[in-house]
XYZ file of C-alpha atoms in Angstrom:
514
model
C 0.144 -0.070 0.152
C 1.556 3.439 -0.958
C 0.882 6.071 1.490
C 3.450 8.302 0.469
C 4.267 8.820 -3.319
C 1.766 11.156 -4.696
C 3.210 11.452 -8.151
C 3.357 7.582 -8.486
C -0.406 7.424 -7.019
C -1.407 9.755 -9.568
C 0.019 8.078 -12.327
C -1.640 4.780 -11.102
C -5.218 6.425 -10.652
C -5.137 7.903 -14.267
C -3.974 4.957 -15.754
C -6.598 2.805 -14.295
C -9.473 5.284 -15.155
C -8.249 5.436 -18.898
C -8.258 1.809 -18.918
C -12.216 1.940 -18.109
C -11.770 -1.243 -15.810
C -13.875 -1.173 -12.310
C -11.770 -3.455 -10.854
C -8.507 -1.487 -11.525
C -9.873 1.754 -10.613
C -10.871 0.427 -7.485
C -7.669 -1.420 -6.932
C -5.445 1.872 -7.755
C -7.573 4.050 -5.452
C -7.362 1.502 -2.611
C -3.544 0.819 -3.198
C -2.970 4.731 -2.960
C -5.864 6.087 -0.502
C -3.903 8.599 1.364
C -1.690 10.196 -1.193
C -4.494 10.751 -3.473
C -7.167 11.664 -0.601
C -4.430 14.416 0.449
C -3.399 15.553 -2.777
C -5.862 14.677 -5.483
C -9.271 14.406 -3.701
C -11.584 15.619 -6.354
C -10.061 12.866 -9.023
C -10.178 10.370 -6.248
C -13.854 11.172 -5.438
C -14.637 11.343 -9.163
C -13.157 7.799 -9.913
C -14.903 6.344 -6.814
C -18.442 7.842 -7.932
C -17.952 5.835 -11.346
C -17.698 2.698 -9.589
C -20.686 0.363 -9.319
C -22.351 0.043 -5.817
C -21.514 -3.412 -5.689
C -17.893 -2.984 -5.765
C -18.380 -0.303 -3.276
C -19.839 -2.562 -1.107
C -17.031 -4.504 -0.792
C -14.499 -1.817 0.072
C -15.878 0.512 2.952
C -12.537 2.641 2.667
C -13.626 3.838 -1.005
C -17.302 4.045 0.310
C -16.511 6.713 2.944
C -14.799 8.719 0.175
C -18.159 8.748 -1.669
C -19.490 12.153 -1.485
C -23.026 10.743 -0.995
C -21.916 8.811 1.885
C -22.204 11.164 4.714
C -25.438 12.511 3.301
C -27.191 9.328 3.419
C -25.531 8.103 6.578
C -27.087 10.879 8.254
C -30.657 10.075 7.154
C -31.798 6.972 5.313
C -28.603 4.555 5.185
C -26.374 4.293 8.104
C -22.728 3.547 7.202
C -21.231 1.090 9.654
C -18.469 -0.331 7.853
C -17.688 -4.104 9.142
C -15.167 -6.408 7.848
C -15.954 -9.177 5.726
C -14.720 -12.750 7.248
C -11.318 -13.351 6.595
C -10.451 -10.056 5.501
C -8.365 -8.620 8.052
C -6.172 -11.747 7.669
C -4.928 -10.671 4.295
C -4.576 -7.005 5.339
C -1.323 -5.157 5.900
C -0.676 -3.126 8.833
C -1.115 0.085 7.020
C -4.467 -1.036 5.454
C -5.850 -2.012 9.044
C -4.913 1.344 10.337
C -6.815 2.810 7.320
C -9.644 0.613 7.731
C -9.900 1.422 11.733
C -9.887 4.944 10.853
C -12.767 4.271 8.102
C -14.810 2.254 10.697
C -14.424 5.050 13.459
C -15.448 7.809 11.037
C -18.456 5.859 9.554
C -20.014 4.909 12.756
C -19.477 8.739 13.738
C -21.270 10.026 10.691
C -24.310 7.469 11.297
C -24.738 8.652 14.786
C -23.296 5.933 16.777
C -20.654 7.993 18.730
C -20.123 4.785 21.107
C -18.804 2.734 18.549
C -17.163 5.333 17.160
C -15.163 5.783 20.239
C -14.357 2.036 20.528
C -12.499 2.397 17.064
C -10.935 5.504 18.101
C -9.363 3.640 20.919
C -8.759 0.806 18.985
C -6.721 3.139 16.431
C -4.945 4.678 19.538
C -3.846 1.335 20.615
C -2.555 0.393 17.304
C -0.769 3.475 16.882
C 0.965 3.248 20.649
C 1.300 -0.073 20.488
C 3.119 -1.048 17.144
C 5.570 0.828 14.888
C 5.497 0.700 11.205
C 7.463 2.751 8.628
C 4.563 4.740 7.047
C 3.795 6.087 10.651
C 7.247 7.311 11.266
C 7.268 9.572 8.045
C 6.082 13.297 7.882
C 4.456 12.655 4.961
C 2.619 9.808 6.101
C -1.312 9.717 7.672
C -0.167 9.558 11.102
C -1.463 13.487 11.840
C -4.780 12.685 10.240
C -5.135 9.590 12.458
C -4.667 11.615 15.858
C -6.847 14.419 14.208
C -10.029 12.044 13.570
C -9.551 10.814 17.135
C -9.485 13.956 18.489
C -12.440 14.834 16.921
C -14.558 11.644 17.681
C -13.458 12.436 21.484
C -14.683 15.742 20.771
C -18.077 14.542 19.131
C -18.377 12.453 22.181
C -18.176 15.412 24.578
C -14.629 14.660 25.855
C -13.207 17.937 25.157
C -10.034 17.424 27.703
C -9.067 14.083 26.072
C -9.767 15.539 22.593
C -7.313 18.521 23.085
C -4.656 15.962 23.866
C -5.066 14.309 20.514
C -5.643 17.307 18.728
C -2.529 18.855 20.063
C -0.374 15.801 18.745
C -1.850 16.102 15.275
C -0.924 19.885 15.336
C 2.655 19.012 16.304
C 2.894 16.430 13.260
C 1.098 18.717 10.791
C 3.853 21.227 11.383
C 6.186 18.332 10.112
C 3.728 17.043 7.329
C 3.845 18.694 3.628
C 0.125 18.688 3.658
C -1.220 22.181 3.694
C -4.213 21.044 5.482
C -2.666 19.404 8.608
C -1.913 22.495 11.133
C -5.104 24.417 10.083
C -7.484 21.559 10.547
C -6.037 20.618 14.118
C -6.060 24.412 15.170
C -9.707 24.791 14.256
C -10.654 21.893 16.138
C -8.279 22.936 18.936
C -10.102 26.474 19.299
C -13.608 24.745 19.043
C -12.713 22.494 21.995
C -11.228 25.316 23.947
C -14.374 27.562 23.243
C -16.746 24.573 24.607
C -14.409 24.541 27.921
C -15.072 28.225 28.193
C -11.249 28.946 27.842
C -11.823 31.797 25.123
C -8.175 33.331 25.271
C -6.787 30.067 24.427
C -9.504 29.729 21.560
C -8.605 33.171 20.533
C -4.982 32.262 20.430
C -5.833 29.088 18.118
C -7.616 30.998 15.986
C -5.224 33.895 15.654
C -2.525 31.099 14.506
C -5.060 29.523 12.179
C -5.230 33.139 10.131
C -1.838 32.665 8.987
C -2.148 29.070 7.536
C -2.625 28.756 3.857
C -6.116 27.785 2.949
C -7.144 24.137 3.018
C -7.486 21.924 -0.097
C -10.639 20.429 -1.429
C -11.010 17.251 0.890
C -11.359 19.681 3.866
C -12.576 22.806 2.959
C -16.008 22.399 4.455
C -15.250 20.769 7.725
C -12.588 23.525 8.441
C -14.790 26.457 7.405
C -17.700 24.944 9.733
C -15.409 24.208 12.690
C -13.750 27.852 12.475
C -17.030 29.545 11.965
C -18.459 27.674 15.140
C -15.660 28.285 17.535
C -15.799 32.205 16.532
C -19.513 32.141 17.463
C -19.296 30.274 20.713
C -16.806 32.834 21.567
C -18.892 35.748 20.705
C -21.968 34.474 22.438
C -20.299 33.840 25.814
C -18.968 37.193 25.727
C -22.056 38.723 24.382
C -20.314 40.875 21.661
C -22.483 43.219 19.764
C -21.716 41.379 16.510
C -22.965 37.787 17.702
C -25.917 37.797 15.513
C -23.625 38.387 12.593
C -21.331 35.432 13.982
C -24.291 33.109 14.083
C -25.575 33.957 10.555
C -22.308 32.262 9.274
C -23.051 29.051 11.027
C -24.079 26.144 9.158
C -27.514 24.903 8.246
C -29.391 22.839 10.688
C -29.143 19.901 8.622
C -25.240 20.412 8.147
C -23.544 16.713 7.846
C -20.400 18.428 9.506
C -19.186 17.213 12.868
C -19.595 20.918 14.301
C -23.240 20.822 13.772
C -24.003 20.155 17.708
C -21.762 23.143 18.351
C -23.147 25.217 16.219
C -26.958 24.469 17.706
C -25.245 24.884 21.136
C -23.909 28.569 20.071
C -27.449 29.219 18.417
C -29.337 27.942 21.601
C -27.305 29.905 24.074
C -27.549 33.239 21.976
C -31.300 32.804 21.562
C -31.601 32.160 25.593
C -29.523 35.188 26.478
C -31.838 37.345 23.684
C -35.015 36.049 25.773
C -35.905 34.056 22.577
C -36.900 30.565 24.125
C -39.393 29.560 21.350
C -36.639 30.207 18.763
C -34.278 28.205 20.732
C -36.901 25.253 20.911
C -37.406 25.288 17.086
C -33.706 25.270 16.434
C -33.276 22.121 18.706
C -36.463 20.484 16.962
C -34.929 21.170 13.325
C -31.395 19.871 14.073
C -33.002 16.626 16.051
C -34.864 16.006 13.087
C -32.138 16.312 10.676
C -29.986 13.706 12.430
C -30.071 10.255 13.835
C -30.492 9.992 17.444
C -26.969 10.251 18.953
C -27.136 8.611 22.572
C -24.247 9.501 24.828
C -22.682 12.143 22.207
C -22.014 15.843 22.809
C -25.180 16.207 20.172
C -27.359 14.744 22.560
C -26.196 16.630 25.643
C -26.949 19.802 23.714
C -30.357 18.692 22.850
C -31.385 17.874 26.334
C -29.787 20.973 27.863
C -31.619 23.372 25.678
C -34.809 21.418 25.771
C -34.849 21.901 29.587
C -34.013 25.479 29.563
C -36.515 25.968 26.742
C -39.347 24.374 28.053
C -38.879 26.111 31.520
C -38.642 29.419 30.041
C -41.957 29.234 28.071
C -43.816 27.863 30.982
C -44.031 23.996 30.038
C -42.265 22.939 33.237
C -43.831 19.355 33.299
C -42.116 18.853 30.058
C -38.574 20.458 31.187
C -38.827 18.292 34.411
C -39.651 15.120 32.011
C -36.704 15.858 29.939
C -34.514 16.485 33.024
C -35.373 13.299 34.565
C -34.470 11.498 31.452
C -31.061 13.307 30.702
C -29.913 12.804 34.229
C -26.689 10.973 33.219
C -26.508 12.307 29.645
C -23.628 14.973 30.011
C -22.295 17.826 31.393
C -24.388 20.377 29.797
C -27.569 18.448 30.995
C -26.371 18.112 34.232
C -25.905 22.072 34.797
C -29.338 22.598 33.366
C -30.629 20.043 35.692
C -29.025 22.022 38.617
C -30.607 25.435 37.420
C -34.025 23.678 36.868
C -33.689 22.443 40.577
C -32.787 26.130 41.787
C -35.713 27.325 39.606
C -37.878 25.004 41.352
C -36.421 25.561 45.064
C -35.610 21.871 45.031
C -32.408 22.709 46.896
C -31.407 19.257 48.181
C -31.394 18.102 44.387
C -29.355 21.178 43.284
C -26.722 20.920 46.075
C -26.256 17.012 45.445
C -25.742 17.602 41.914
C -23.462 20.437 42.218
C -21.515 18.305 44.662
C -20.894 15.494 42.155
C -20.030 17.923 39.190
C -17.759 19.799 40.923
C -15.568 16.618 41.499
C -15.448 16.338 37.507
C -11.743 15.943 36.541
C -11.954 17.081 33.058
C -14.049 20.324 33.988
C -12.832 23.342 31.790
C -12.410 26.999 33.294
C -15.662 28.178 31.910
C -17.185 25.122 33.409
C -15.735 25.752 36.679
C -16.602 29.424 36.896
C -20.686 28.352 36.274
C -20.610 26.042 38.854
C -19.268 28.721 41.121
C -22.017 30.809 40.321
C -24.620 28.136 40.752
C -23.196 27.302 44.001
C -23.704 31.078 44.669
C -27.439 31.238 43.773
C -27.816 27.952 45.904
C -26.348 29.509 48.992
C -28.509 32.721 48.118
C -31.445 30.385 48.274
C -30.797 28.605 51.464
C -29.770 31.656 53.486
C -31.486 34.527 51.734
C -28.016 36.372 51.503
C -24.549 35.827 50.535
C -21.464 35.446 52.410
C -18.589 38.121 52.014
C -16.273 35.536 50.389
C -19.085 34.370 48.116
C -19.693 37.687 47.076
C -15.912 38.057 46.130
C -16.048 34.929 44.089
C -19.058 36.347 42.379
C -17.378 39.602 41.746
C -14.324 38.002 40.106
C -16.203 36.212 37.733
C -18.787 38.819 36.791
C -16.005 41.304 36.052
C -14.674 38.635 33.208
C -15.975 39.262 30.049
C -15.444 35.688 29.017
C -18.498 35.077 31.363
C -20.905 37.506 30.480
C -23.487 35.203 29.114
C -23.163 32.863 32.149
C -23.443 36.005 34.518
C -26.566 37.153 32.882
C -28.005 33.535 33.534
C -27.989 34.454 37.501
C -31.186 35.719 39.230
C -31.369 39.665 39.591
C -32.104 38.857 43.209
C -28.350 37.469 43.941
C -26.528 40.075 41.788
C -28.170 42.568 43.951
C -27.191 40.962 47.245
C -23.648 40.537 46.121
C -23.695 44.296 44.982
C -24.523 45.239 48.727
C -21.975 43.042 50.276
C -19.022 44.497 48.151
C -17.127 47.631 49.423
C -18.172 50.773 47.461
C -15.160 50.552 45.205
C -15.919 47.015 43.942
C -19.690 47.645 43.975
C -19.299 50.123 41.443
C -17.218 47.915 39.265
C -19.645 45.442 39.760
C -22.768 47.355 38.696
C -20.756 48.443 35.486
C -20.137 44.829 34.548
C -23.602 43.239 35.451
C -26.258 46.143 34.889
C -26.053 46.083 31.229
C -27.276 42.475 31.338
C -30.907 41.161 31.756
C -30.653 38.674 34.673
C -33.468 35.822 35.516
C -36.276 37.268 37.812
C -36.729 34.414 40.309
C -39.744 35.489 42.811
C -39.354 34.302 46.301
C -41.647 31.482 47.147
C -43.970 32.027 49.878
C -43.811 29.257 52.492
C -47.184 27.843 52.658
C -48.490 24.926 55.235
C -49.114 21.490 54.091
C -53.050 22.273 54.481
C -52.772 25.732 52.309
C -50.907 23.946 49.602
C -53.595 21.069 49.359
C -56.163 23.922 49.162
C -54.317 25.558 46.561
C -53.443 22.401 44.397
C -57.388 21.737 44.498
C -58.490 24.939 42.929
C -57.782 23.796 39.643
C -59.920 20.783 40.011
C -62.908 22.068 42.143
C -64.727 25.068 41.422
C -66.284 25.875 44.789
C -65.251 25.993 48.564
C -68.081 23.797 49.317
C -66.787 21.086 46.530
C -63.072 21.458 48.237
C -64.635 20.933 51.647
C -66.314 17.991 50.508
C -63.324 16.479 48.932
C -61.130 17.026 52.156
C -63.821 16.267 54.485
C -63.485 19.411 56.558
C -65.951 22.345 56.952
C -66.350 24.979 54.367
C -65.068 27.514 56.949
C -61.788 25.668 57.276
C -61.281 26.074 53.501
C -62.400 29.499 53.589
C -59.779 30.242 56.252
C -57.060 28.599 54.387
C -57.826 30.337 51.180
C -57.560 33.671 52.819
C -54.186 32.957 54.285
C -53.177 31.360 50.510
C -54.539 34.586 48.956
C -52.460 36.654 51.285
C -49.545 35.004 51.099
C -49.538 35.202 47.392
C -50.659 38.872 47.161
C -54.142 37.968 45.091
C -57.547 38.436 45.902
C -59.742 35.398 43.719
C -59.374 31.915 42.441
C -57.907 32.706 38.894
C -55.364 35.024 40.419
C -53.896 32.392 42.957
C -53.537 29.737 40.275
C -51.511 31.977 37.977
C -49.357 33.133 40.961
C -48.564 29.466 41.933
C -47.399 28.836 38.473
C -45.470 31.688 38.301
C -43.646 31.055 41.664
C -43.466 27.503 40.572
C -45.477 26.370 43.827
C -48.030 24.198 41.800
C -47.352 23.097 38.155
C -50.515 24.036 36.121
C -49.098 24.288 32.733
C -49.485 21.091 31.365
C -53.248 20.845 32.761
């Protein structure tokens, strides 16, 4: 198998195409797959697309280069390349490397990220445990192996492990003659840092990327979508004035590129920050319907987290609770959304337990740790009705960082007010300057009702008269009237309808799905 001689590969493919034999074309393409893919992609793709389907079915390596494969894999025909019995025994080490790469990418394209991870680890193991000449050459495909392993880890939501693989890909890419190598690694590195909240590191990667040469035809789409998405995520987190312009450059909802769930994350975060939850829910729906279910992937984590936040924001709290219950182990984003949902619902023990588990995660990024610190301050404020001076200082430090403007905007206005009150005058002025332009969440104080008052309040939607409520609970109408008077006073209302609406608004009783 030729992995390095581009001129020889090009001559072999042209001779086979001129000869017109499908078997010869397939053999020439397969024997020279890497130099053709990296240097003569358009001719390779045209040659492969001329082959009959039955021949391609026997060669998953060629099938994955076919430009219809990623489109069909996302819609009607999952591409899950497996070996025919006995084929592996006749393959060289180089061919097994390429096949394992194709299996990893093929399963990833089809939405089976868990299976793609298995092949990523298998390829990583092959690279680390055995040496072959092609892997030691600067013009070989080793950089691309690490690039794709890192991309698979990124698709699985493991951005920390992805960065390690992508850093290796970049180092190898500096030595490689392929113009794409370093630029592709830098784009994915910027995306991983942006997701983790390391915005300065993401900025540096994008700045270095700008000095790179344009990529070749094989990687134009994946590189451009990755770079646009990284810039959009950075802009959304900083809430820059041109964030909507950055979002307009993102790939469409039905994109077949690896970056689509990261683009969805940027879109939904921006829409929530702009108080447009209906549009965020629509973005989730369109993206979900355009892609196969991706259990255990970063995509499923983004979809679950945005659904919890979106349903809660539009008042569909039972649906938000259902998604939260089904998503407790999906990923970091959905777990953070569950904490926020619990805080909004005054389930403080649930929020505290999940926060403790989250803070023990070893692979958290700086932005993620900062968000957990702010959520812990919110929890403290809900429990004590105030914040300690130390907590106020922590919130002040985070709130005055431009990288956290979106996250700070998601904190309740009551917390931010009390933090400002706890700071000294100089810091309080700086804190106000950083936070007052932001639109914070208004979380009304929930009144404390007795068990009997809660029972009567819940009964308002099922019974139309005081007498009916009294009969249902086997108490006197006078008792019910007394309890309702107390409920109305605590809720600040004077009628049955106002009480029901206030209970829903204050998240005392969920009437939204009734």
